Protein backbone atom coordinates (compact mmCIF):
# COMPACT_ATOMS: atom_id res chain seq x y z
CA UNK A 1 0.00 0.00 0.00
CA UNK A 2 1.30 3.43 -0.87
CA UNK A 3 0.26 6.10 1.58
CA UNK A 4 0.41 9.86 1.19
CA UNK A 5 -1.51 12.79 2.66
CA UNK A 6 -3.72 14.94 0.45
CA UNK A 7 -2.87 18.68 0.45
CA UNK A 8 -6.06 19.52 2.40
CA UNK A 9 -5.10 16.95 5.05
CA UNK A 10 -1.63 18.50 5.38
CA UNK A 11 -3.32 21.87 5.76
CA UNK A 12 -5.71 20.50 8.36
CA UNK A 13 -2.80 19.05 10.38
CA UNK A 14 -1.10 22.46 10.32
CA UNK A 15 -4.32 24.05 11.58
CA UNK A 16 -4.45 21.60 14.50
CA UNK A 17 -0.78 22.19 15.35
CA UNK A 18 -1.32 25.96 15.26
CA UNK A 19 -4.29 25.62 17.64
CA UNK A 20 -2.15 23.55 20.01
CA UNK A 21 0.62 26.18 19.94
CA UNK A 22 -1.95 28.81 20.69
CA UNK A 23 -3.98 27.07 23.39
CA UNK A 24 -1.42 25.16 25.46
CA UNK A 25 0.15 27.10 28.35
CA UNK A 26 3.88 27.85 28.17
CA UNK A 27 4.57 25.41 31.01
CA UNK A 28 2.48 22.60 29.48
CA UNK A 29 5.45 20.22 29.06
CA UNK A 30 7.00 20.93 32.47
CA UNK A 31 3.91 21.26 34.67
CA UNK A 32 1.03 19.39 33.08
CA UNK A 33 2.44 16.50 31.00
CA UNK A 34 4.34 14.85 33.90
CA UNK A 35 1.07 14.73 35.86
CA UNK A 36 -0.53 12.40 33.24
CA UNK A 37 -3.85 13.03 31.56
CA UNK A 38 -5.81 11.28 34.31
CA UNK A 39 -4.53 13.65 37.02
CA UNK A 40 -6.89 16.18 38.61
CA UNK A 41 -4.77 19.00 37.18
CA UNK A 42 -5.06 17.78 33.58
CA UNK A 43 -8.70 16.78 33.92
CA UNK A 44 -9.58 20.31 35.05
CA UNK A 45 -7.46 21.76 32.26
CA UNK A 46 -9.23 19.56 29.70
CA UNK A 47 -12.54 21.31 30.44
CA UNK A 48 -11.11 24.71 29.45
CA UNK A 49 -9.03 23.37 26.58
CA UNK A 50 -11.77 21.29 24.93
CA UNK A 51 -14.27 24.14 25.22
CA UNK A 52 -11.82 26.30 23.24
CA UNK A 53 -11.23 23.49 20.72
CA UNK A 54 -15.01 23.26 20.30
CA UNK A 55 -15.24 27.01 19.62
CA UNK A 56 -12.65 26.56 16.86
CA UNK A 57 -14.51 23.59 15.36
CA UNK A 58 -11.68 21.25 16.34
CA UNK A 59 -13.33 18.98 18.88
CA UNK A 60 -15.80 16.91 16.83
CA UNK A 61 -15.21 17.97 13.20
CA UNK A 62 -16.62 14.70 11.81
CA UNK A 63 -19.97 14.84 13.65
CA UNK A 64 -23.27 16.02 12.14
CA UNK A 65 -23.72 19.78 12.07
CA UNK A 66 -26.75 19.64 14.36
CA UNK A 67 -24.50 18.16 17.07
CA UNK A 68 -21.67 20.67 16.85
CA UNK A 69 -19.69 19.01 14.04
CA UNK A 70 -18.83 19.97 10.52
CA UNK A 71 -19.47 16.61 8.81
CA UNK A 72 -15.77 16.50 7.92
CA UNK A 73 -14.17 13.28 6.66
CA UNK A 74 -13.22 10.81 9.44
CA UNK A 75 -9.58 11.33 8.49
CA UNK A 76 -9.74 14.82 10.03
CA UNK A 77 -10.85 13.40 13.37
CA UNK A 78 -8.00 10.89 13.12
CA UNK A 79 -5.36 13.53 12.29
CA UNK A 80 -6.67 15.53 15.24
CA UNK A 81 -6.22 12.48 17.51
CA UNK A 82 -2.65 11.91 16.29
CA UNK A 83 -1.64 15.49 17.01
CA UNK A 84 -3.37 15.53 20.41
CA UNK A 85 -1.63 12.32 21.44
CA UNK A 86 1.72 13.65 20.22
CA UNK A 87 1.19 16.78 22.35
CA UNK A 88 0.51 14.75 25.52
CA UNK A 89 -3.28 14.42 25.08
CA UNK A 90 -4.49 17.80 26.39
CA UNK A 91 -8.08 16.66 25.84
CA UNK A 92 -7.50 14.46 28.92
CA UNK A 93 -10.34 11.97 29.42
CA UNK A 94 -12.40 13.72 26.78
CA UNK A 95 -10.59 11.69 24.11
CA UNK A 96 -13.02 8.91 25.15
CA UNK A 97 -16.00 11.22 24.70
CA UNK A 98 -15.16 12.00 21.11
CA UNK A 99 -13.77 8.57 20.16
CA UNK A 100 -16.52 6.27 21.37
CA UNK A 101 -19.02 7.63 23.92
CA UNK A 102 -20.36 10.34 21.60
CA UNK A 103 -20.49 8.10 18.49
CA UNK A 104 -22.25 5.38 20.51
CA UNK A 105 -24.89 7.79 21.80
CA UNK A 106 -25.32 9.24 18.31
CA UNK A 107 -26.14 5.75 17.05
CA UNK A 108 -28.11 4.27 19.96
CA UNK A 109 -29.20 7.21 22.17
CA UNK A 110 -32.75 8.57 22.38
CA UNK A 111 -33.40 12.08 21.05
CA UNK A 112 -33.36 13.38 24.64
CA UNK A 113 -30.05 11.61 25.37
CA UNK A 114 -28.51 13.01 22.20
CA UNK A 115 -29.73 16.52 22.98
CA UNK A 116 -28.23 16.36 26.46
CA UNK A 117 -25.10 14.25 26.11
CA UNK A 118 -23.97 14.52 22.51
CA UNK A 119 -24.40 18.30 22.72
CA UNK A 120 -22.62 18.24 26.11
CA UNK A 121 -19.67 16.32 24.68
CA UNK A 122 -19.51 18.66 21.70
CA UNK A 123 -19.26 21.62 24.10
CA UNK A 124 -16.03 20.16 25.54
CA UNK A 125 -16.88 20.64 29.19
CA UNK A 126 -18.15 17.25 30.36
CA UNK A 127 -16.02 14.42 31.79
CA UNK A 128 -17.15 10.80 31.49
CA UNK A 129 -15.85 7.60 33.00
CA UNK A 130 -16.31 4.04 31.78
CA UNK A 131 -17.86 1.71 34.38
CA UNK A 132 -17.34 -1.72 32.82
CA UNK A 133 -14.72 -3.75 34.75
CA UNK A 134 -15.34 -5.36 38.13
CA UNK A 135 -13.07 -7.32 40.48
CA UNK A 136 -14.19 -10.61 38.88
CA UNK A 137 -15.23 -9.35 35.49
CA UNK A 138 -12.55 -7.85 33.24
CA UNK A 139 -11.99 -9.85 30.08
CA UNK A 140 -15.08 -11.88 30.93
CA UNK A 141 -17.38 -8.87 31.21
CA UNK A 142 -20.47 -11.09 31.09
CA UNK A 143 -19.59 -12.19 34.64
CA UNK A 144 -20.28 -8.72 36.02
CA UNK A 145 -22.39 -8.55 39.18
CA UNK A 146 -23.42 -4.92 39.53
CA UNK A 147 -27.17 -5.12 39.18
CA UNK A 148 -29.91 -2.69 38.26
CA UNK A 149 -33.36 -3.68 39.52
CA UNK A 150 -36.45 -2.05 38.12
CA UNK A 151 -38.55 0.01 40.56
CA UNK A 152 -41.28 1.84 38.62
CA UNK A 153 -39.67 4.39 36.34
CA UNK A 154 -36.27 3.97 38.04
CA UNK A 155 -33.56 1.35 38.38
CA UNK A 156 -31.91 0.75 41.74
CA UNK A 157 -28.21 0.06 41.18
CA UNK A 158 -26.02 -1.90 43.62
CA UNK A 159 -22.48 -3.20 43.14
CA UNK A 160 -18.97 -1.99 42.45
CA UNK A 161 -16.60 -1.26 39.59
CA UNK A 162 -12.81 -1.30 39.56
CA UNK A 163 -10.01 0.38 37.54
CA UNK A 164 -12.46 3.14 36.64
CA UNK A 165 -10.15 5.81 35.22
CA UNK A 166 -11.17 9.45 35.86
CA UNK A 167 -14.01 8.37 38.23
CA UNK A 168 -12.89 10.87 40.87
CA UNK A 169 -13.47 13.87 38.61
CA UNK A 170 -16.06 12.55 36.16
CA UNK A 171 -19.51 14.13 35.78
CA UNK A 172 -21.10 11.02 34.24
CA UNK A 173 -20.56 7.28 34.20
CA UNK A 174 -21.28 5.04 31.19
CA UNK A 175 -22.24 2.01 33.28
CA UNK A 176 -22.79 -1.66 32.49
CA UNK A 177 -25.21 -3.35 34.91
CA UNK A 178 -27.02 -6.66 35.08
CA UNK A 179 -30.78 -6.36 34.48
CA UNK A 180 -31.72 -10.06 34.25
CA UNK A 181 -30.67 -13.60 35.18
CA UNK A 182 -28.65 -14.75 32.13
CA UNK A 183 -25.08 -13.81 31.26
CA UNK A 184 -26.24 -11.61 28.41
CA UNK A 185 -28.85 -9.69 30.44
CA UNK A 186 -26.75 -6.57 30.71
CA UNK A 187 -27.86 -3.01 30.05
CA UNK A 188 -26.24 0.40 29.75
CA UNK A 189 -27.15 3.20 32.14
CA UNK A 190 -25.92 6.80 32.07
CA UNK A 191 -25.46 7.95 35.65
CA UNK A 192 -24.50 11.37 37.04
CA UNK A 193 -21.55 10.77 39.37
CA UNK A 194 -23.04 13.06 42.04
CA UNK A 195 -26.09 10.80 42.47
CA UNK A 196 -26.57 9.86 46.16
CA UNK A 197 -25.18 6.38 46.90
CA UNK A 198 -22.06 6.61 44.69
CA UNK A 199 -18.64 6.69 46.32
CA UNK A 200 -15.18 6.60 44.73
CA UNK A 201 -11.97 5.32 46.32
CA UNK A 202 -8.61 5.77 44.60
CA UNK A 203 -5.68 3.44 45.12
CA UNK A 204 -1.99 3.77 44.26
CA UNK A 205 -0.11 1.84 41.60
CA UNK A 206 2.75 2.03 39.16
CA UNK A 207 0.67 4.04 36.71
CA UNK A 208 0.23 7.68 37.64
CA UNK A 209 -2.63 9.10 39.72
CA UNK A 210 -6.18 9.23 38.43
CA UNK A 211 -6.45 5.83 36.74
CA UNK A 212 -6.89 3.44 39.60
CA UNK A 213 -10.26 3.89 41.28
CA UNK A 214 -13.02 1.77 42.70
CA UNK A 215 -16.59 2.99 42.42
CA UNK A 216 -19.26 1.73 44.81
CA UNK A 217 -23.00 1.91 44.10
CA UNK A 218 -25.41 1.58 47.03
CA UNK A 219 -29.12 1.84 46.22
CA UNK A 220 -28.42 4.38 43.49
CA UNK A 221 -31.65 5.52 41.81
CA UNK A 222 -31.36 5.97 38.06
CA UNK A 223 -34.29 7.00 35.82
CA UNK A 224 -35.24 4.37 33.22
CA UNK A 225 -34.92 7.22 30.69
CA UNK A 226 -31.13 7.03 31.30
CA UNK A 227 -30.91 3.54 29.79
CA UNK A 228 -29.24 3.40 26.36
CA UNK A 229 -30.98 0.99 23.98
CA UNK A 230 -33.29 -1.76 25.16
CA UNK A 231 -32.85 -3.82 28.31
CA UNK A 232 -30.22 -6.51 27.64
CA UNK A 233 -28.90 -4.75 24.53
CA UNK A 234 -25.53 -3.81 26.03
CA UNK A 235 -23.51 -6.40 24.06
CA UNK A 236 -24.51 -5.11 20.66
CA UNK A 237 -23.88 -1.54 21.75
CA UNK A 238 -20.59 -2.19 23.53
CA UNK A 239 -19.22 -4.21 20.60
CA UNK A 240 -19.91 -1.20 18.42
CA UNK A 241 -18.38 1.18 20.98
CA UNK A 242 -15.20 -0.87 21.41
CA UNK A 243 -14.67 -1.17 17.67
CA UNK A 244 -14.20 2.61 17.79
CA UNK A 245 -12.00 2.47 20.88
CA UNK A 246 -9.64 -0.12 19.39
CA UNK A 247 -8.01 2.23 16.93
CA UNK A 248 -8.71 5.24 19.12
CA UNK A 249 -5.23 5.80 20.55
CA UNK A 250 -2.35 6.21 18.08
CA UNK A 251 0.40 4.78 20.27
CA UNK A 252 3.05 4.80 17.54
CA UNK A 253 3.32 8.57 17.83
CA UNK A 254 4.37 8.67 21.48
CA UNK A 255 6.32 5.41 21.01
CA UNK A 256 8.51 6.93 18.31
CA UNK A 257 8.97 10.09 20.39
CA UNK A 258 10.12 7.97 23.34
CA UNK A 259 12.46 5.98 21.09
CA UNK A 260 14.04 9.22 19.88
CA UNK A 261 14.56 10.35 23.48
CA UNK A 262 16.10 6.99 24.36
CA UNK A 263 18.49 7.16 21.41
CA UNK A 264 19.53 10.69 22.42
CA UNK A 265 20.20 9.47 25.94
CA UNK A 266 22.24 6.49 24.68
CA UNK A 267 24.27 8.81 22.44
CA UNK A 268 24.93 11.14 25.38
CA UNK A 269 26.18 8.18 27.38
CA UNK A 270 28.40 7.05 24.46
CA UNK A 271 26.53 3.75 24.12
CA UNK A 272 24.95 4.16 20.70
CA UNK A 273 27.64 4.12 18.00
CA UNK A 274 29.65 1.16 19.27
CA UNK A 275 26.85 -1.17 20.25
CA UNK A 276 25.29 -2.98 17.26
CA UNK A 277 22.81 -4.83 19.49
CA UNK A 278 21.36 -1.60 20.89
CA UNK A 279 21.12 -0.14 17.38
CA UNK A 280 19.46 -3.19 15.86
CA UNK A 281 16.93 -3.42 18.72
CA UNK A 282 16.09 0.27 18.30
CA UNK A 283 15.72 -0.23 14.53
CA UNK A 284 13.39 -3.16 15.05
CA UNK A 285 11.20 -1.09 17.41
CA UNK A 286 11.02 1.79 14.92
CA UNK A 287 9.99 -0.66 12.17
CA UNK A 288 7.28 -2.14 14.41
CA UNK A 289 5.84 1.27 15.24
CA UNK A 290 5.81 2.17 11.54
CA UNK A 291 4.07 -1.14 10.76
CA UNK A 292 1.48 -0.37 13.43
CA UNK A 293 0.97 3.08 11.93
CA UNK A 294 0.28 1.61 8.47
CA UNK A 295 -2.17 -0.95 9.86
CA UNK A 296 -3.97 1.80 11.77
CA UNK A 297 -4.22 3.91 8.61
CA UNK A 298 -5.61 0.88 6.76
CA UNK A 299 -8.40 0.53 9.35
CA UNK A 300 -9.23 4.24 9.29
CA UNK A 301 -9.36 4.07 5.49
CA UNK A 302 -11.81 1.14 5.68
CA UNK A 303 -14.00 3.18 8.05
CA UNK A 304 -13.94 6.22 5.80
CA UNK A 305 -15.01 3.99 2.90
CA UNK A 306 -17.78 2.49 5.11
CA UNK A 307 -16.47 -1.05 4.54
CA UNK A 308 -17.73 -3.71 7.00
CA UNK A 309 -15.56 -3.97 10.12
CA UNK A 310 -13.16 -6.94 10.28
CA UNK A 311 -10.25 -8.14 12.42
CA UNK A 312 -7.81 -5.61 10.93
CA UNK A 313 -8.74 -3.34 13.87
CA UNK A 314 -7.67 -6.07 16.33
CA UNK A 315 -4.51 -6.67 14.33
CA UNK A 316 -3.58 -2.99 14.31
CA UNK A 317 -4.05 -2.87 18.07
CA UNK A 318 -1.87 -5.96 18.56
CA UNK A 319 0.82 -4.49 16.29
CA UNK A 320 0.80 -1.26 18.32
CA UNK A 321 0.88 -3.05 21.65
CA UNK A 322 3.69 -5.39 20.63
CA UNK A 323 5.80 -2.41 19.56
CA UNK A 324 5.04 -0.71 22.89
CA UNK A 325 6.02 -3.84 24.84
CA UNK A 326 9.31 -4.09 22.93
CA UNK A 327 9.94 -0.41 23.66
CA UNK A 328 9.28 -0.91 27.39
CA UNK A 329 11.64 -3.91 27.46
CA UNK A 330 14.29 -1.87 25.63
CA UNK A 331 14.07 0.90 28.24
CA UNK A 332 14.19 -1.55 31.14
CA UNK A 333 17.18 -3.37 29.66
CA UNK A 334 19.34 -0.52 28.36
CA UNK A 335 18.25 2.56 30.33
CA UNK A 336 17.03 1.31 33.73
CA UNK A 337 18.35 4.39 35.56
CA UNK A 338 16.14 6.61 33.41
CA UNK A 339 13.09 4.85 34.83
CA UNK A 340 13.86 5.73 38.42
CA UNK A 341 14.37 9.48 38.34
CA UNK A 342 17.02 9.71 35.58
CA UNK A 343 14.76 10.95 32.79
CA UNK A 344 11.28 12.22 33.68
CA UNK A 345 9.87 11.91 30.14
CA UNK A 346 11.03 8.32 29.64
CA UNK A 347 9.84 7.35 33.12
CA UNK A 348 6.49 8.93 32.33
CA UNK A 349 6.24 6.98 29.07
CA UNK A 350 7.08 3.76 30.90
CA UNK A 351 4.53 4.25 33.68
CA UNK A 352 1.70 5.27 31.37
CA UNK A 353 2.31 2.40 28.98
CA UNK A 354 2.99 -0.43 31.38
CA UNK A 355 -0.71 -1.49 31.36
CA UNK A 356 -1.06 -0.90 27.59
CA UNK A 357 -1.63 -4.60 26.82
CA UNK A 358 -4.43 -4.76 29.40
CA UNK A 359 -6.64 -1.68 29.10
CA UNK A 360 -9.52 -1.79 26.64
CA UNK A 361 -9.23 -5.57 26.09
CA UNK A 362 -6.01 -7.53 26.58
CA UNK A 363 -3.53 -8.46 23.86
CA UNK A 364 -4.31 -12.18 24.25
CA UNK A 365 -7.99 -11.56 23.58
CA UNK A 366 -7.22 -9.48 20.50
CA UNK A 367 -5.09 -12.37 19.21
CA UNK A 368 -7.90 -14.84 19.95
CA UNK A 369 -10.27 -12.70 17.89
CA UNK A 370 -7.82 -12.52 14.99
CA UNK A 371 -7.33 -16.32 15.14
CA UNK A 372 -11.03 -17.18 15.28
CA UNK A 373 -12.70 -14.48 13.21
CA UNK A 374 -9.85 -13.47 10.91
CA UNK A 375 -8.16 -16.83 10.26
CA UNK A 376 -11.16 -19.08 10.91
CA UNK A 377 -9.27 -21.21 13.45
CA UNK A 378 -11.26 -23.24 16.01
CA UNK A 379 -11.69 -21.99 19.61
CA UNK A 380 -8.85 -23.34 21.76
C1 LIG B 1 -4.60 1.57 33.90
C2 LIG B 1 -5.90 0.89 33.68
C3 LIG B 1 -7.02 1.66 33.40
C4 LIG B 1 -8.27 1.04 33.21
N1 LIG B 1 -9.37 1.83 33.01
C5 LIG B 1 -10.59 1.24 32.97
C6 LIG B 1 -11.77 2.04 32.90
O1 LIG B 1 -11.72 3.27 32.85
N2 LIG B 1 -12.97 1.41 32.90
C7 LIG B 1 -13.09 0.05 32.93
O2 LIG B 1 -14.20 -0.46 32.91
N3 LIG B 1 -11.98 -0.74 33.00
C8 LIG B 1 -10.75 -0.18 33.03
N4 LIG B 1 -9.63 -0.97 33.12
C9 LIG B 1 -9.78 -2.41 33.25
C10 LIG B 1 -9.38 -3.20 32.02
O3 LIG B 1 -10.32 -3.06 30.99
C11 LIG B 1 -9.22 -4.66 32.49
O4 LIG B 1 -8.08 -4.70 33.33
C12 LIG B 1 -9.07 -5.61 31.33
O5 LIG B 1 -10.29 -5.76 30.66
C13 LIG B 1 -8.59 -7.00 31.81
O6 LIG B 1 -9.40 -7.48 32.84
P1 LIG B 1 -8.76 -8.02 34.21
O7 LIG B 1 -7.84 -6.99 34.75
O8 LIG B 1 -9.87 -8.50 35.06
O9 LIG B 1 -7.84 -9.24 33.77
P2 LIG B 1 -8.33 -10.72 33.44
O10 LIG B 1 -9.53 -10.67 32.58
O11 LIG B 1 -8.42 -11.48 34.72
O12 LIG B 1 -7.13 -11.27 32.59
C14 LIG B 1 -5.89 -11.66 33.19
C15 LIG B 1 -5.02 -12.28 32.10
O13 LIG B 1 -5.66 -13.47 31.60
C16 LIG B 1 -5.79 -13.41 30.18
N5 LIG B 1 -7.06 -13.99 29.75
C17 LIG B 1 -8.27 -13.83 30.34
N6 LIG B 1 -9.22 -14.50 29.66
C18 LIG B 1 -8.59 -15.10 28.61
C19 LIG B 1 -9.03 -15.93 27.52
N7 LIG B 1 -10.31 -16.28 27.38
N8 LIG B 1 -8.10 -16.34 26.63
C20 LIG B 1 -6.79 -15.99 26.76
N9 LIG B 1 -6.32 -15.21 27.76
C21 LIG B 1 -7.20 -14.77 28.67
C22 LIG B 1 -5.80 -11.92 29.86
O14 LIG B 1 -5.37 -11.68 28.54
C23 LIG B 1 -4.82 -11.37 30.89
O15 LIG B 1 -3.51 -11.51 30.43
C24 LIG B 1 -8.38 -0.38 33.28
C25 LIG B 1 -7.24 -1.15 33.54
C26 LIG B 1 -6.02 -0.54 33.75
C27 LIG B 1 -4.83 -1.40 34.06
PDB file of C-alpha atoms and ligand atoms in Angstrom, residues 130-133 137-140 162-165 207 211-212 355 358-362 364-365 368, ligand 1:
ATOM      1  CA  UNK A 130     -16.313   4.040  31.783  1.00  0.00           C
ATOM      2  CA  UNK A 131     -17.857   1.711  34.380  1.00  0.00           C
ATOM      3  CA  UNK A 132     -17.336  -1.724  32.821  1.00  0.00           C
ATOM      4  CA  UNK A 133     -14.717  -3.753  34.748  1.00  0.00           C
ATOM      5  CA  UNK A 137     -15.235  -9.346  35.485  1.00  0.00           C
ATOM      6  CA  UNK A 138     -12.554  -7.852  33.238  1.00  0.00           C
ATOM      7  CA  UNK A 139     -11.991  -9.855  30.082  1.00  0.00           C
ATOM      8  CA  UNK A 140     -15.077 -11.880  30.933  1.00  0.00           C
ATOM      9  CA  UNK A 162     -12.810  -1.298  39.560  1.00  0.00           C
ATOM     10  CA  UNK A 163     -10.013   0.379  37.544  1.00  0.00           C
ATOM     11  CA  UNK A 164     -12.464   3.144  36.636  1.00  0.00           C
ATOM     12  CA  UNK A 165     -10.145   5.809  35.216  1.00  0.00           C
ATOM     13  CA  UNK A 207       0.672   4.036  36.710  1.00  0.00           C
ATOM     14  CA  UNK A 211      -6.452   5.825  36.738  1.00  0.00           C
ATOM     15  CA  UNK A 212      -6.889   3.442  39.600  1.00  0.00           C
ATOM     16  CA  UNK A 355      -0.709  -1.487  31.362  1.00  0.00           C
ATOM     17  CA  UNK A 358      -4.434  -4.763  29.397  1.00  0.00           C
ATOM     18  CA  UNK A 359      -6.637  -1.683  29.097  1.00  0.00           C
ATOM     19  CA  UNK A 360      -9.516  -1.788  26.640  1.00  0.00           C
ATOM     20  CA  UNK A 361      -9.233  -5.570  26.089  1.00  0.00           C
ATOM     21  CA  UNK A 362      -6.011  -7.534  26.581  1.00  0.00           C
ATOM     22  CA  UNK A 364      -4.313 -12.181  24.248  1.00  0.00           C
ATOM     23  CA  UNK A 365      -7.993 -11.559  23.582  1.00  0.00           C
ATOM     24  CA  UNK A 368      -7.900 -14.839  19.951  1.00  0.00           C
TER      25      UNK A 368
HETATM   26  C1  LIG B   1      -4.602   1.573  33.904  1.00  0.00           C
HETATM   27  C2  LIG B   1      -5.903   0.894  33.684  1.00  0.00           C
HETATM   28  C3  LIG B   1      -7.024   1.657  33.399  1.00  0.00           C
HETATM   29  C4  LIG B   1      -8.266   1.044  33.215  1.00  0.00           C
HETATM   30  N1  LIG B   1      -9.372   1.825  33.014  1.00  0.00           N
HETATM   31  C5  LIG B   1     -10.587   1.242  32.967  1.00  0.00           C
HETATM   32  C6  LIG B   1     -11.775   2.042  32.898  1.00  0.00           C
HETATM   33  O1  LIG B   1     -11.718   3.274  32.854  1.00  0.00           O
HETATM   34  N2  LIG B   1     -12.970   1.414  32.897  1.00  0.00           N
HETATM   35  C7  LIG B   1     -13.088   0.045  32.933  1.00  0.00           C
HETATM   36  O2  LIG B   1     -14.204  -0.458  32.906  1.00  0.00           O
HETATM   37  N3  LIG B   1     -11.982  -0.742  33.002  1.00  0.00           N
HETATM   38  C8  LIG B   1     -10.750  -0.178  33.028  1.00  0.00           C
HETATM   39  N4  LIG B   1      -9.625  -0.968  33.120  1.00  0.00           N
HETATM   40  C9  LIG B   1      -9.781  -2.412  33.247  1.00  0.00           C
HETATM   41  C10 LIG B   1      -9.376  -3.202  32.017  1.00  0.00           C
HETATM   42  O3  LIG B   1     -10.321  -3.058  30.992  1.00  0.00           O
HETATM   43  C11 LIG B   1      -9.219  -4.662  32.489  1.00  0.00           C
HETATM   44  O4  LIG B   1      -8.080  -4.696  33.326  1.00  0.00           O
HETATM   45  C12 LIG B   1      -9.070  -5.611  31.331  1.00  0.00           C
HETATM   46  O5  LIG B   1     -10.291  -5.758  30.655  1.00  0.00           O
HETATM   47  C13 LIG B   1      -8.590  -6.999  31.809  1.00  0.00           C
HETATM   48  O6  LIG B   1      -9.395  -7.480  32.843  1.00  0.00           O
HETATM   49  P1  LIG B   1      -8.759  -8.022  34.208  1.00  0.00           P
HETATM   50  O7  LIG B   1      -7.840  -6.994  34.746  1.00  0.00           O
HETATM   51  O8  LIG B   1      -9.868  -8.497  35.060  1.00  0.00           O
HETATM   52  O9  LIG B   1      -7.836  -9.243  33.771  1.00  0.00           O
HETATM   53  P2  LIG B   1      -8.333 -10.717  33.445  1.00  0.00           P
HETATM   54  O10 LIG B   1      -9.534 -10.671  32.582  1.00  0.00           O
HETATM   55  O11 LIG B   1      -8.423 -11.480  34.716  1.00  0.00           O
HETATM   56  O12 LIG B   1      -7.125 -11.266  32.587  1.00  0.00           O
HETATM   57  C14 LIG B   1      -5.889 -11.661  33.193  1.00  0.00           C
HETATM   58  C15 LIG B   1      -5.020 -12.284  32.102  1.00  0.00           C
HETATM   59  O13 LIG B   1      -5.665 -13.474  31.601  1.00  0.00           O
HETATM   60  C16 LIG B   1      -5.795 -13.407  30.181  1.00  0.00           C
HETATM   61  N5  LIG B   1      -7.063 -13.995  29.754  1.00  0.00           N
HETATM   62  C17 LIG B   1      -8.272 -13.825  30.344  1.00  0.00           C
HETATM   63  N6  LIG B   1      -9.221 -14.503  29.658  1.00  0.00           N
HETATM   64  C18 LIG B   1      -8.590 -15.104  28.607  1.00  0.00           C
HETATM   65  C19 LIG B   1      -9.031 -15.929  27.521  1.00  0.00           C
HETATM   66  N7  LIG B   1     -10.309 -16.275  27.382  1.00  0.00           N
HETATM   67  N8  LIG B   1      -8.098 -16.341  26.633  1.00  0.00           N
HETATM   68  C20 LIG B   1      -6.792 -15.987  26.758  1.00  0.00           C
HETATM   69  N9  LIG B   1      -6.321 -15.212  27.764  1.00  0.00           N
HETATM   70  C21 LIG B   1      -7.202 -14.773  28.668  1.00  0.00           C
HETATM   71  C22 LIG B   1      -5.805 -11.918  29.863  1.00  0.00           C
HETATM   72  O14 LIG B   1      -5.370 -11.684  28.540  1.00  0.00           O
HETATM   73  C23 LIG B   1      -4.822 -11.373  30.892  1.00  0.00           C
HETATM   74  O15 LIG B   1      -3.505 -11.506  30.434  1.00  0.00           O
HETATM   75  C24 LIG B   1      -8.376  -0.376  33.281  1.00  0.00           C
HETATM   76  C25 LIG B   1      -7.238  -1.153  33.544  1.00  0.00           C
HETATM   77  C26 LIG B   1      -6.019  -0.535  33.753  1.00  0.00           C
HETATM   78  C27 LIG B   1      -4.826  -1.396  34.060  1.00  0.00           C
END
